Amino acid sequence: MSTHTITTQKVNFKVFRFNAEDDYLPYYENYSMDVTSEEVVLDILNRIKWDHDGSFSYRRSCRHGICGACAIKVNGRSTLACKESMTTMIEYFGNELTIEPLSTKRAVKDMIIDKADFWDKHAKVNPYLVADIDEAPTCENLVSPHEAEELDEADLCIQCGACHYACPVVEINEDFFGPAAFAAAYRFESDVRDSDADRLIAVNEEKQGVWDCAKCFECAEVCPKDVNPISKITKLHQMAFKKGVAKNNVATRHAVGFFHSIKKRGVLDEGGLVLYSEGPSIVKHIPVALQMFRKGKITMPWNMPKSDNLDEIQKLIKSSSTVKF
Amino acid sequence: MKKLKYALFTGCTAKQSTPEQMMSTMAVARKLNIELIELTEASCCGASHLQDYDDFLSLVLNARNIAYAEKHELTMVTICNTCQLNTAMTKHRLDNNAELKARVNEKLAEVGLEYKGTSLVTHFLYAIIDDFGLDKIKEMVVKPLSQFNIAPFYGCHNIRPSELHNESHKTAENPYNPTSLDDLIIACGGKNVEYEQKNKCCGFHIELQAPHTAAVLTGNAIAGATDQNADMMVTPCPLCHLKLDTQAHHASKAIGREVSLPVLHMQQMIGLALGCTPAELGLKHHVTEVNFI
Ligand code: SF4
Ligand code: SF4
Ligand code: SF4
Ligand code: SF4
Ligand code: FES
């Protein structure tokens, strides 16, 4: 292989310190270190503890990206400490790095947080196989490779919480299950052996369920195992329609409304979509709609644009649709 | 330099609730001598909501849009982050899955079209940076925006997922510290504002089903920019624009603090620096008045 040279550079670390038992408020400690291009973030945590302050606390176990214990935040970005190379961190953020726990609000001691909210939500999606098991089977319960592919690597999740504490909706809406719980829900919903009837209903409930996901892709960006939780959320949306679990509410009509609008004119009828989604609740949008109208931002039905060759679009919708609501 | 020419996918918003975005796109293209062939046959991209309903149908419709760009043998430019995401995602999936591509093409054949994978899909912001060049914009500036602090608001779907961004554009963008829009502000003579929310979500897509969450996200963004002394914000996404421009009142109520800033489309910002008139740029179509001209 190539002759790999190890480079070294100086990095200033600002490290979150807090002991819920003694400290009234958290504070930050500064450390300067020479960091080599070989090191991962966990090496830095170790060196703080071993070389500077033995009381510095953090979780780690496997050091191989398997146990999920070591996730923290570097400059606000969720990071699995034993997997993330310092070179990438310096590339992202430069030589001034802030080391914090996944959630400063939930800090117990330094990097260690109380992850109860994460586990509670995880538990709510029945994250296990629900099936009638024949206790004395005569042959193996086979799953074909094709069926196993349906899991789409959702089973690689190590419950590190990186995505959960990076999700802006989790931050605002305390009922929201969050990306990791949804990835777990998908992992079992997509398993041919599973027959749980409650899980998909739970993840379709308002406020807690997938319909409150803002589609920001933060979870996909931070996941150290490439689970891509937002892609699983999208699949749970689709499953809700396919399995007839989708409720008739503003969120589902918002999705179905696109279908109707495209069928009618190719392009989206924005006002029509809001009306279709909201029904009588449309009245709450009137003040903003009036302001927009005054500024020439509302298109009247008789001026609504249409795609050219609309007949093609309509033909394709007829032949390619795979869902009915 | 050879004249730049692209197939323009306008998306729906530019044709309805953000007419100023369409006007300023065309005004800037004229100034930069960029030719835009509008794909008038294109349908809506589904905005990631049709994708929640019927994945295969959304692939077929987006592949059809791209097929029209391919017919012109041109790169498709988008002017909406979410159009960019859904179109580039379709391209990514079809280009990496021959079986799926064949299934989609079987449908497209019914209307005499084919998706080949020959056209690139890129957002206008990056077409300007990668193909036209910021140095040349700088040289063309006649009214530098030097007295303004401008807060860039990138919008999720242009920068995440970063793999998709980097596959679709020549300039790689750091998803945690994007710089393209900052560089554009500087090229226009303005002062770029650093603030925490520049790469965060505005909440647009859940405005109907989760209005409180959506309003807090918007409020935090405007407040973050305000606290760093921004005079205005600028965004490459008409959906972000709608949210930041028209929802400031709800956002203020949700975060318990009165916030409001004028928001420019990146095309309007370039247009102002290049000497376009406010009328050409549709500045009268903003709900939060653009009061500094
Ligand atoms: S995409 Fe959805 S689940 Fe993922 S971080 Fe964003 S809001 Fe949360
Ligand atoms: S989905 Fe990824 S980031 Fe989220 S908990 Fe699982 S492994 Fe961690
Ligand atoms: S994302 Fe919005 S603007 Fe773009 S095509 Fe879809 S609906 Fe239209
Ligand atoms: S910032 Fe807002 S409008 Fe822009 S991509 Fe994210 S959610 Fe969509
Ligand atoms: S120490 Fe186990 S995942 Fe990092």
XYZ file of C-alpha atoms and ligand atoms in Angstrom:
654
model
C 0.000 0.000 0.000
C 0.962 3.647 -0.085
C 3.577 5.065 2.227
C 1.268 6.667 4.739
C 2.815 9.520 6.675
C 1.403 10.472 10.041
C 0.953 14.191 10.463
C 0.535 16.080 13.703
C -1.203 19.351 14.459
C -2.136 21.433 17.455
C -5.805 21.466 18.412
C -7.486 23.461 21.181
C -10.272 21.610 22.923
C -13.030 23.219 24.949
C -14.493 20.427 27.015
C -17.862 20.368 28.778
C -17.555 19.497 32.469
C -20.384 18.873 34.867
C -21.092 16.680 37.836
C -24.789 16.652 38.664
C -23.966 15.668 42.265
C -21.698 18.614 43.056
C -21.967 21.294 40.407
C -24.668 23.897 40.248
C -23.786 24.781 36.649
C -21.668 23.180 33.938
C -18.375 24.773 32.908
C -15.807 24.279 30.154
C -12.178 23.221 30.577
C -9.576 24.013 27.916
C -6.911 21.595 26.757
C -4.338 22.001 23.989
C -2.963 18.853 22.420
C -0.917 17.678 19.490
C -3.258 15.462 17.527
C -2.049 12.936 14.978
C -3.870 12.041 11.786
C -4.177 8.479 13.104
C -6.313 9.304 16.101
C -10.044 8.993 16.586
C -12.128 11.194 18.885
C -12.097 8.538 21.618
C -8.283 8.744 21.762
C -8.676 12.388 22.743
C -11.184 11.542 25.482
C -8.762 8.912 26.782
C -5.858 11.355 26.764
C -7.870 13.943 28.677
C -8.581 11.342 31.333
C -5.146 9.712 31.407
C -2.922 12.782 30.995
C -4.942 15.643 32.423
C -7.810 14.802 34.743
C -8.611 11.330 36.004
C -12.098 12.399 37.026
C -13.151 13.095 33.428
C -16.034 10.724 32.652
C -17.397 9.224 29.459
C -18.882 5.958 28.250
C -17.043 3.525 26.036
C -16.710 -0.195 25.833
C -16.000 -1.947 22.550
C -13.874 0.688 20.756
C -15.092 -0.913 17.550
C -18.293 0.917 16.688
C -20.451 -1.890 18.028
C -21.638 -1.167 21.554
C -22.985 2.310 20.787
C -21.843 3.727 24.130
C -19.400 6.428 23.068
C -21.480 8.909 21.042
C -20.839 12.563 21.974
C -20.960 15.916 20.169
C -18.046 17.689 18.534
C -18.889 21.295 17.675
C -22.544 20.423 17.969
C -22.314 17.478 15.596
C -23.207 14.002 16.908
C -20.203 11.741 16.605
C -19.414 8.145 17.505
C -16.126 8.813 19.311
C -14.401 5.490 18.611
C -15.144 5.612 14.905
C -14.771 9.255 13.923
C -11.307 10.237 12.862
C -9.846 13.466 14.178
C -8.781 14.324 10.648
C -12.425 14.503 9.567
C -13.321 16.613 12.597
C -10.525 19.070 11.824
C -11.608 19.112 8.203
C -15.194 19.940 9.243
C -14.517 22.383 12.045
C -10.888 23.524 12.077
C -8.533 23.493 15.047
C -10.842 24.837 17.744
C -13.059 21.972 18.839
C -15.801 21.896 21.456
C -16.443 18.534 23.087
C -19.892 18.088 24.634
C -22.241 15.283 25.602
C -25.013 14.341 23.139
C -27.423 16.447 25.165
C -26.135 19.066 27.606
C -29.617 19.202 29.144
C -29.418 15.522 30.035
C -25.824 15.538 31.327
C -25.128 13.501 34.460
C -21.348 13.639 34.538
C -19.240 15.204 31.776
C -19.974 13.186 28.601
C -22.364 10.810 30.329
C -26.042 11.561 29.816
C -29.275 10.118 31.072
C -30.516 8.400 27.904
C -33.894 7.430 29.407
C -35.907 9.425 26.857
C -34.158 7.560 24.061
C -34.815 4.126 25.565
C -38.415 4.932 26.512
C -39.208 5.859 22.936
C -37.311 2.888 21.615
C -39.423 0.609 23.821
C -42.641 2.125 22.485
C -42.140 0.687 18.992
C -41.956 -2.942 20.249
C -38.370 -3.332 19.034
C -38.473 -7.113 18.873
C -39.966 -9.810 16.704
C -43.618 -10.468 17.447
C -44.544 -13.870 16.072
C -46.288 -17.094 16.952
C -43.351 -19.379 17.408
C -43.721 -23.115 17.073
C -41.760 -24.302 20.068
C -40.884 -27.627 18.498
C -40.345 -26.824 14.821
C -39.535 -29.627 12.440
C -37.384 -27.475 10.197
C -35.705 -24.055 10.227
C -37.699 -20.909 9.779
C -36.087 -19.730 6.556
C -35.925 -16.137 5.357
C -34.866 -15.759 1.748
C -32.019 -13.388 0.837
C -34.521 -11.292 -1.084
C -36.738 -10.971 1.995
C -33.744 -10.154 4.168
C -32.831 -7.322 1.812
C -36.109 -5.639 2.721
C -34.567 -4.706 6.075
C -32.368 -2.309 4.116
C -29.654 -2.482 6.791
C -31.946 -1.100 9.485
C -30.615 -3.946 11.625
C -27.166 -2.330 11.689
C -28.343 0.274 14.208
C -26.306 0.181 17.442
C -28.658 2.496 19.390
C -25.871 5.018 19.909
C -28.379 7.906 19.955
C -26.334 10.109 17.616
C -29.318 10.693 15.334
C -31.834 11.070 18.151
C -29.934 13.954 19.754
C -29.228 15.528 16.366
C -32.909 15.611 15.409
C -34.381 19.125 15.588
C -37.903 17.768 16.080
C -36.918 15.665 19.121
C -35.562 18.900 20.571
C -38.901 20.734 20.222
C -41.597 18.061 20.413
C -41.039 15.806 23.410
C -43.531 13.205 22.176
C -41.706 12.603 18.883
C -40.215 9.093 18.868
C -37.201 10.197 16.834
C -35.147 8.677 14.032
C -33.594 5.738 15.920
C -36.944 4.482 17.203
C -38.365 4.729 13.683
C -35.403 2.835 12.240
C -36.068 0.123 14.846
C -39.771 0.106 13.993
C -38.933 -0.335 10.325
C -36.453 -3.088 11.096
C -39.262 -5.251 12.511
C -42.089 -4.031 10.259
C -40.039 -5.130 7.257
C -39.317 -8.559 8.714
C -41.510 -11.219 7.044
C -41.678 -13.208 10.279
C -43.182 -10.346 12.282
C -46.919 -10.072 12.882
C -47.192 -7.202 15.375
C -50.383 -5.224 14.818
C -49.646 -2.236 17.078
C -46.245 -1.001 15.938
C -47.227 0.585 12.644
C -50.249 2.183 14.289
C -48.049 3.662 17.037
C -45.619 5.214 14.573
C -48.540 6.725 12.670
C -49.997 8.573 15.645
C -49.871 12.331 15.490
C -47.085 14.156 17.360
C -45.153 11.001 18.233
C -45.152 9.411 14.797
C -43.387 9.666 11.459
C -45.658 12.406 10.129
C -43.956 14.995 12.335
C -40.540 14.359 10.768
C -39.311 17.596 9.160
C -37.289 15.782 6.467
C -34.120 17.647 7.379
C -31.759 14.672 6.804
C -29.703 15.457 9.927
C -30.174 11.844 11.071
C -28.876 10.444 7.790
C -25.884 12.749 7.909
C -24.717 11.800 11.413
C -25.425 8.057 11.548
C -22.095 6.213 11.979
C -23.586 2.971 10.642
C -25.233 4.417 7.526
C -28.641 3.286 8.714
C -30.132 6.346 6.999
C -33.121 6.684 9.367
C -35.002 9.202 7.175
C -35.128 6.634 4.383
C -36.763 4.213 6.858
C -39.198 6.940 7.877
C -40.149 7.367 4.221
C -40.716 3.614 3.975
C -42.903 3.653 7.085
C -45.006 6.368 5.446
C -45.401 4.199 2.369
C -46.222 1.121 4.480
C -48.948 3.041 6.272
C -50.716 3.584 2.946
C -50.002 0.101 1.616
C -51.241 -1.657 4.746
C -54.226 0.636 5.170
C -53.052 1.972 8.522
C -52.820 5.598 7.367
C -55.429 7.705 9.091
C -57.330 10.315 7.176
C -55.738 13.445 8.642
C -53.987 16.612 7.581
C -50.594 14.869 7.294
C -51.717 12.002 5.071
C -53.914 14.266 2.956
C -50.870 16.502 2.517
C -49.102 13.547 0.844
C -52.103 12.331 -1.145
C -52.913 15.902 -2.197
C -49.780 15.961 -4.327
C -51.057 12.930 -6.208
C -54.392 14.580 -7.017
C -52.838 17.884 -7.952
C -50.262 16.352 -10.285
C -52.975 14.236 -11.888
C -55.054 17.305 -12.555
C -52.442 19.758 -13.828
C -48.958 18.253 -13.684
C -47.773 21.106 -11.554
C -48.842 21.509 -7.974
C -51.813 23.716 -7.153
C -50.441 25.169 -3.903
C -53.663 26.682 -2.636
C -55.612 23.588 -3.635
C -53.155 21.423 -1.694
C -53.612 23.419 1.503
C -57.379 23.311 1.090
C -57.386 19.552 0.424
C -55.072 18.895 3.394
C -56.749 21.133 5.929
C -60.415 20.856 5.015
C -62.469 23.313 7.109
C -59.384 24.143 9.206
C -58.234 26.169 6.206
C -59.646 29.228 8.005
C -56.586 29.452 10.222
C -54.474 30.170 7.147
C -56.625 33.085 6.017
C -54.635 35.918 7.672
C -51.357 34.851 6.028
C -53.146 34.057 2.760
C -54.550 37.588 2.693
C -51.107 39.079 3.223
C -49.764 36.894 0.442
C -52.660 37.833 -1.811
C -51.897 41.515 -1.366
C -48.321 40.860 -2.469
C -49.363 38.938 -5.574
C -48.319 35.576 -4.139
C -51.608 33.728 -4.598
C -52.493 32.332 -7.997
C -56.178 32.402 -8.852
C -57.756 29.148 -10.122
C -58.273 30.613 -13.583
C -54.566 31.466 -13.844
C -53.302 28.183 -12.456
C -50.433 26.844 -14.581
C -50.500 23.417 -16.232
C -47.691 21.230 -17.519
C -47.373 20.883 -21.276
C -48.127 17.362 -22.526
C -50.341 16.799 -19.499
C -51.823 13.749 -21.211
C -48.464 11.975 -20.817
C -48.441 12.648 -17.097
C -51.992 11.401 -16.725
C -51.239 8.283 -18.705
C -48.190 7.542 -16.546
C -50.174 8.089 -13.371
C -52.693 5.558 -14.578
C -50.124 2.946 -15.502
C -47.528 3.487 -12.754
C -49.559 4.062 -9.603
C -48.947 1.430 -6.968
C -51.036 2.796 -4.083
C -54.665 3.628 -3.350
C -55.895 5.737 -0.445
C -16.163 31.723 -22.434
C -18.732 29.657 -24.268
C -22.264 30.767 -23.523
C -23.707 28.694 -20.680
C -26.950 26.934 -21.481
C -29.161 24.836 -19.207
C -32.563 23.184 -19.083
C -34.508 24.983 -16.341
C -36.798 23.015 -14.047
C -38.732 25.851 -12.434
C -40.700 23.761 -9.950
C -44.156 24.915 -8.944
C -43.423 27.540 -6.328
C -41.621 29.880 -8.709
C -44.759 29.833 -10.877
C -47.148 30.576 -8.030
C -46.296 31.869 -4.563
C -42.794 33.165 -5.277
C -43.195 34.934 -8.640
C -40.276 37.156 -7.602
C -38.037 34.104 -7.718
C -38.940 33.383 -11.330
C -38.478 37.039 -12.271
C -35.096 37.338 -10.584
C -33.877 34.018 -12.016
C -34.555 35.290 -15.513
C -33.127 38.745 -14.770
C -29.878 37.292 -13.441
C -29.608 34.826 -16.332
C -29.907 37.771 -18.753
C -27.199 39.712 -16.903
C -24.853 36.732 -16.849
C -25.709 35.819 -20.437
C -26.841 32.344 -19.363
C -29.450 30.718 -21.586
C -32.216 28.873 -19.747
C -34.546 26.601 -21.711
C -37.635 26.179 -19.559
C -38.903 22.603 -19.256
C -42.565 23.483 -19.682
C -43.496 19.794 -19.887
C -42.181 19.038 -16.398
C -44.494 17.971 -13.596
C -44.114 18.662 -9.897
C -41.288 16.653 -8.314
C -43.564 15.487 -5.497
C -41.669 17.556 -2.915
C -40.879 14.351 -0.944
C -44.581 14.068 -0.045
C -45.657 12.154 -3.138
C -42.599 10.027 -2.294
C -44.237 9.185 1.047
C -47.324 8.011 -0.800
C -46.175 6.247 -3.946
C -42.452 5.752 -4.401
C -42.530 4.154 -7.828
C -44.859 6.736 -9.324
C -42.637 9.551 -8.046
C -39.629 7.911 -9.696
C -41.459 7.648 -13.016
C -42.587 11.285 -12.939
C -39.162 12.622 -11.991
C -37.454 10.430 -14.577
C -39.832 11.911 -17.134
C -38.743 15.430 -16.145
C -35.091 14.515 -16.495
C -35.784 12.794 -19.827
C -36.887 16.167 -21.203
C -33.590 17.743 -20.137
C -31.796 14.840 -21.814
C -33.730 15.491 -25.017
C -32.173 18.963 -25.068
C -28.797 17.394 -24.227
C -28.472 19.878 -21.388
C -27.710 19.848 -17.685
C -30.881 20.406 -15.717
C -30.777 23.319 -13.278
C -33.220 23.509 -10.418
C -34.066 26.637 -8.440
C -35.582 24.920 -5.410
C -33.672 22.821 -2.849
C -36.441 20.270 -2.596
C -36.758 19.960 -6.391
C -33.000 19.418 -6.410
C -33.218 16.711 -3.747
C -36.016 14.753 -5.370
C -34.693 15.028 -8.897
C -31.088 14.210 -7.992
C -32.272 11.365 -5.740
C -34.238 9.885 -8.643
C -31.177 10.149 -10.853
C -28.995 8.553 -8.182
C -31.325 5.609 -7.706
C -31.872 4.939 -11.402
C -28.205 5.308 -12.319
C -27.249 2.792 -9.639
C -29.951 0.209 -10.189
C -30.304 -1.183 -13.712
C -33.364 -3.220 -12.825
C -35.226 -0.227 -11.409
C -34.201 1.901 -14.370
C -35.582 -0.732 -16.743
C -38.894 -0.830 -14.875
C -39.172 2.963 -15.026
C -38.254 3.037 -18.704
C -40.884 0.442 -19.470
C -43.451 2.975 -18.245
C -41.840 5.954 -19.952
C -41.865 4.044 -23.233
C -45.664 4.204 -23.124
C -45.385 7.930 -23.780
C -42.408 7.659 -26.104
C -39.772 8.768 -23.615
C -36.641 7.218 -22.180
C -34.513 8.004 -19.147
C -30.876 7.518 -20.106
C -28.935 9.155 -17.300
C -27.062 11.540 -19.574
C -28.064 14.874 -18.005
C -26.608 16.193 -14.774
C -28.944 17.748 -12.213
C -27.600 20.776 -10.398
C -28.965 23.662 -8.374
C -28.652 27.095 -10.001
C -26.539 28.320 -7.052
C -23.875 25.756 -7.868
C -24.194 26.212 -11.618
C -23.297 29.858 -11.016
C -20.403 29.000 -8.699
C -19.028 26.004 -10.594
C -19.600 26.999 -14.207
C -19.826 30.796 -14.246
C -17.457 31.596 -11.420
C -17.584 33.934 -8.453
C -14.555 35.901 -9.673
C -16.481 36.931 -12.746
C -19.533 37.883 -10.681
C -17.236 40.026 -8.552
C -15.945 41.832 -11.629
C -19.484 42.516 -12.814
C -20.764 43.994 -9.547
C -21.857 47.592 -10.034
C -23.714 48.115 -6.760
C -21.747 46.287 -4.080
C -23.894 45.403 -1.073
C -21.127 46.655 1.167
C -23.282 48.290 3.812
C -25.206 45.086 4.576
C -24.748 42.176 6.934
C -26.344 39.251 5.137
C -27.177 35.948 6.833
C -27.007 32.951 4.480
C -29.739 30.344 5.010
C -28.749 27.213 3.079
C -31.811 24.995 3.521
C -31.505 21.276 4.232
C -32.033 19.762 0.852
C -29.152 21.446 -0.919
C -26.544 20.275 1.577
C -27.932 17.022 2.999
C -27.489 14.190 2.274
C -23.938 15.353 1.554
C -23.178 12.317 -0.636
C -25.983 13.336 -2.967
C -24.794 16.923 -2.982
C -21.237 15.971 -3.815
C -22.341 13.600 -6.542
C -24.456 16.316 -8.191
C -22.111 19.290 -7.946
C -18.480 20.058 -8.651
C -18.010 22.074 -5.468
C -18.189 19.816 -2.428
C -20.002 21.423 0.481
C -19.239 20.780 4.135
C -22.674 19.926 5.573
C -21.661 21.320 8.965
C -20.095 24.487 7.683
C -21.300 25.171 4.157
C -19.611 28.140 2.486
C -20.959 28.566 -1.061
C -23.670 31.050 -0.175
C -21.247 32.914 2.115
C -18.827 33.153 -0.811
C -21.614 34.454 -3.031
C -22.514 37.139 -0.478
C -18.867 38.212 -0.363
C -18.665 38.245 -4.161
C -21.667 40.603 -4.188
C -19.776 42.915 -1.837
C -21.813 42.083 1.280
C -20.675 40.999 4.721
C -21.591 37.368 5.435
C -23.045 36.686 8.872
C -21.976 33.580 10.777
C -24.765 32.127 12.920
C -25.696 28.752 14.304
C -28.804 28.136 12.206
C -27.318 28.732 8.780
C -27.397 25.022 7.902
C -30.485 24.123 9.958
C -34.034 23.313 8.931
C -36.793 25.922 8.581
C -39.576 23.369 9.163
C -41.418 24.049 5.921
C -42.440 20.469 5.229
C -44.389 20.042 8.466
C -46.043 23.422 8.526
C -49.498 21.885 8.077
C -49.251 18.849 10.344
C -46.901 20.191 13.024
C -47.313 23.961 12.983
C -45.722 24.565 16.375
C -42.509 22.648 15.607
C -42.305 24.313 12.210
C -42.793 27.781 13.688
C -40.127 27.272 16.364
C -37.600 26.192 13.726
C -38.337 29.292 11.659
C -38.242 31.537 14.702
C -34.899 30.154 15.848
C -33.409 30.774 12.420
C -34.542 34.399 12.187
C -33.566 35.048 15.817
C -30.117 33.501 15.273
C -29.482 35.752 12.285
C -30.837 38.813 14.131
C -28.577 38.208 17.133
C -25.539 38.306 14.860
C -26.653 41.691 13.514
C -27.998 40.547 10.181
C -29.839 43.176 8.151
C -31.370 40.509 5.963
C -31.256 36.816 5.104
C -30.643 35.170 1.760
C -31.637 31.674 0.611
C -31.389 29.506 -2.527
C -34.710 27.769 -1.758
C -38.169 29.231 -2.438
C -39.686 26.984 0.242
C -37.313 28.324 2.884
C -38.132 31.752 1.512
C -41.869 31.250 1.915
C -41.363 30.058 5.456
C -39.011 32.825 6.566
C -40.779 35.586 4.662
C -44.456 34.830 5.273
C -44.447 33.055 8.652
C -42.510 35.506 10.823
C -45.643 36.290 12.826
C -46.355 32.666 13.791
C -42.659 32.110 14.381
C -42.520 35.076 16.778
C -45.483 33.776 18.738
C -43.961 30.292 18.942
C -40.619 31.452 20.341
C -42.060 34.276 22.441
C -39.987 36.957 20.821
C -40.771 39.363 18.008
C -38.570 38.452 15.031
C -38.671 39.544 11.407
C -36.040 40.077 8.739
C -36.261 40.805 5.025
C -35.333 37.657 3.084
C -33.859 37.697 -0.396
C -33.703 34.875 -2.898
C -30.066 34.395 -3.864
C -31.038 35.459 -7.392
C -32.371 38.770 -6.051
C -29.162 39.385 -4.138
C -27.045 38.810 -7.232
C -29.445 40.942 -9.260
C -29.183 43.870 -6.850
C -25.379 43.748 -6.939
C -25.394 43.595 -10.726
C -27.643 46.636 -10.988
C -31.046 45.097 -11.758
C -33.998 47.257 -10.715
C -36.217 46.311 -7.755
C -39.086 45.900 -10.236
C -37.131 43.403 -12.345
C -36.416 41.412 -9.185
C -40.002 41.461 -7.953
C -39.120 42.980 -4.590
C -42.710 44.098 -4.117
C -43.813 40.461 -3.793
C -42.380 40.008 -0.292
C -44.599 39.816 2.778
C -41.784 41.028 5.045
C -41.025 44.281 3.278
C -37.628 44.678 1.687
C -37.137 48.125 3.144
C -33.478 48.882 2.508
C -33.559 49.675 -1.215
S -35.104 13.827 9.009
Fe -36.773 13.688 10.469
S -36.138 12.197 11.980
Fe -34.320 12.735 10.780
S -33.378 14.309 12.016
Fe -34.714 15.362 10.550
S -36.666 15.613 11.563
Fe -35.470 14.143 12.755
S -29.670 4.959 13.472
Fe -27.482 5.311 13.415
S -27.199 7.176 14.595
Fe -29.219 6.441 15.066
S -28.970 5.238 16.914
Fe -28.817 3.817 15.176
S -26.654 3.718 14.713
Fe -26.923 5.491 16.033
S -40.450 20.849 -4.498
Fe -42.014 22.308 -4.523
S -41.443 23.667 -6.093
Fe -40.259 21.850 -6.366
S -41.493 20.813 -7.904
Fe -41.993 20.083 -5.925
S -43.742 21.199 -5.231
Fe -42.860 22.148 -6.954
S -34.743 24.410 5.104
Fe -36.849 24.216 5.002
S -37.590 24.426 2.933
Fe -35.451 24.277 2.969
S -35.079 22.194 2.592
Fe -35.149 22.301 4.858
S -37.196 22.077 5.357
Fe -37.146 22.327 3.163
S -16.893 2.324 22.253
Fe -18.429 0.972 21.471
S -19.270 2.087 19.827
Fe -17.643 3.384 20.486
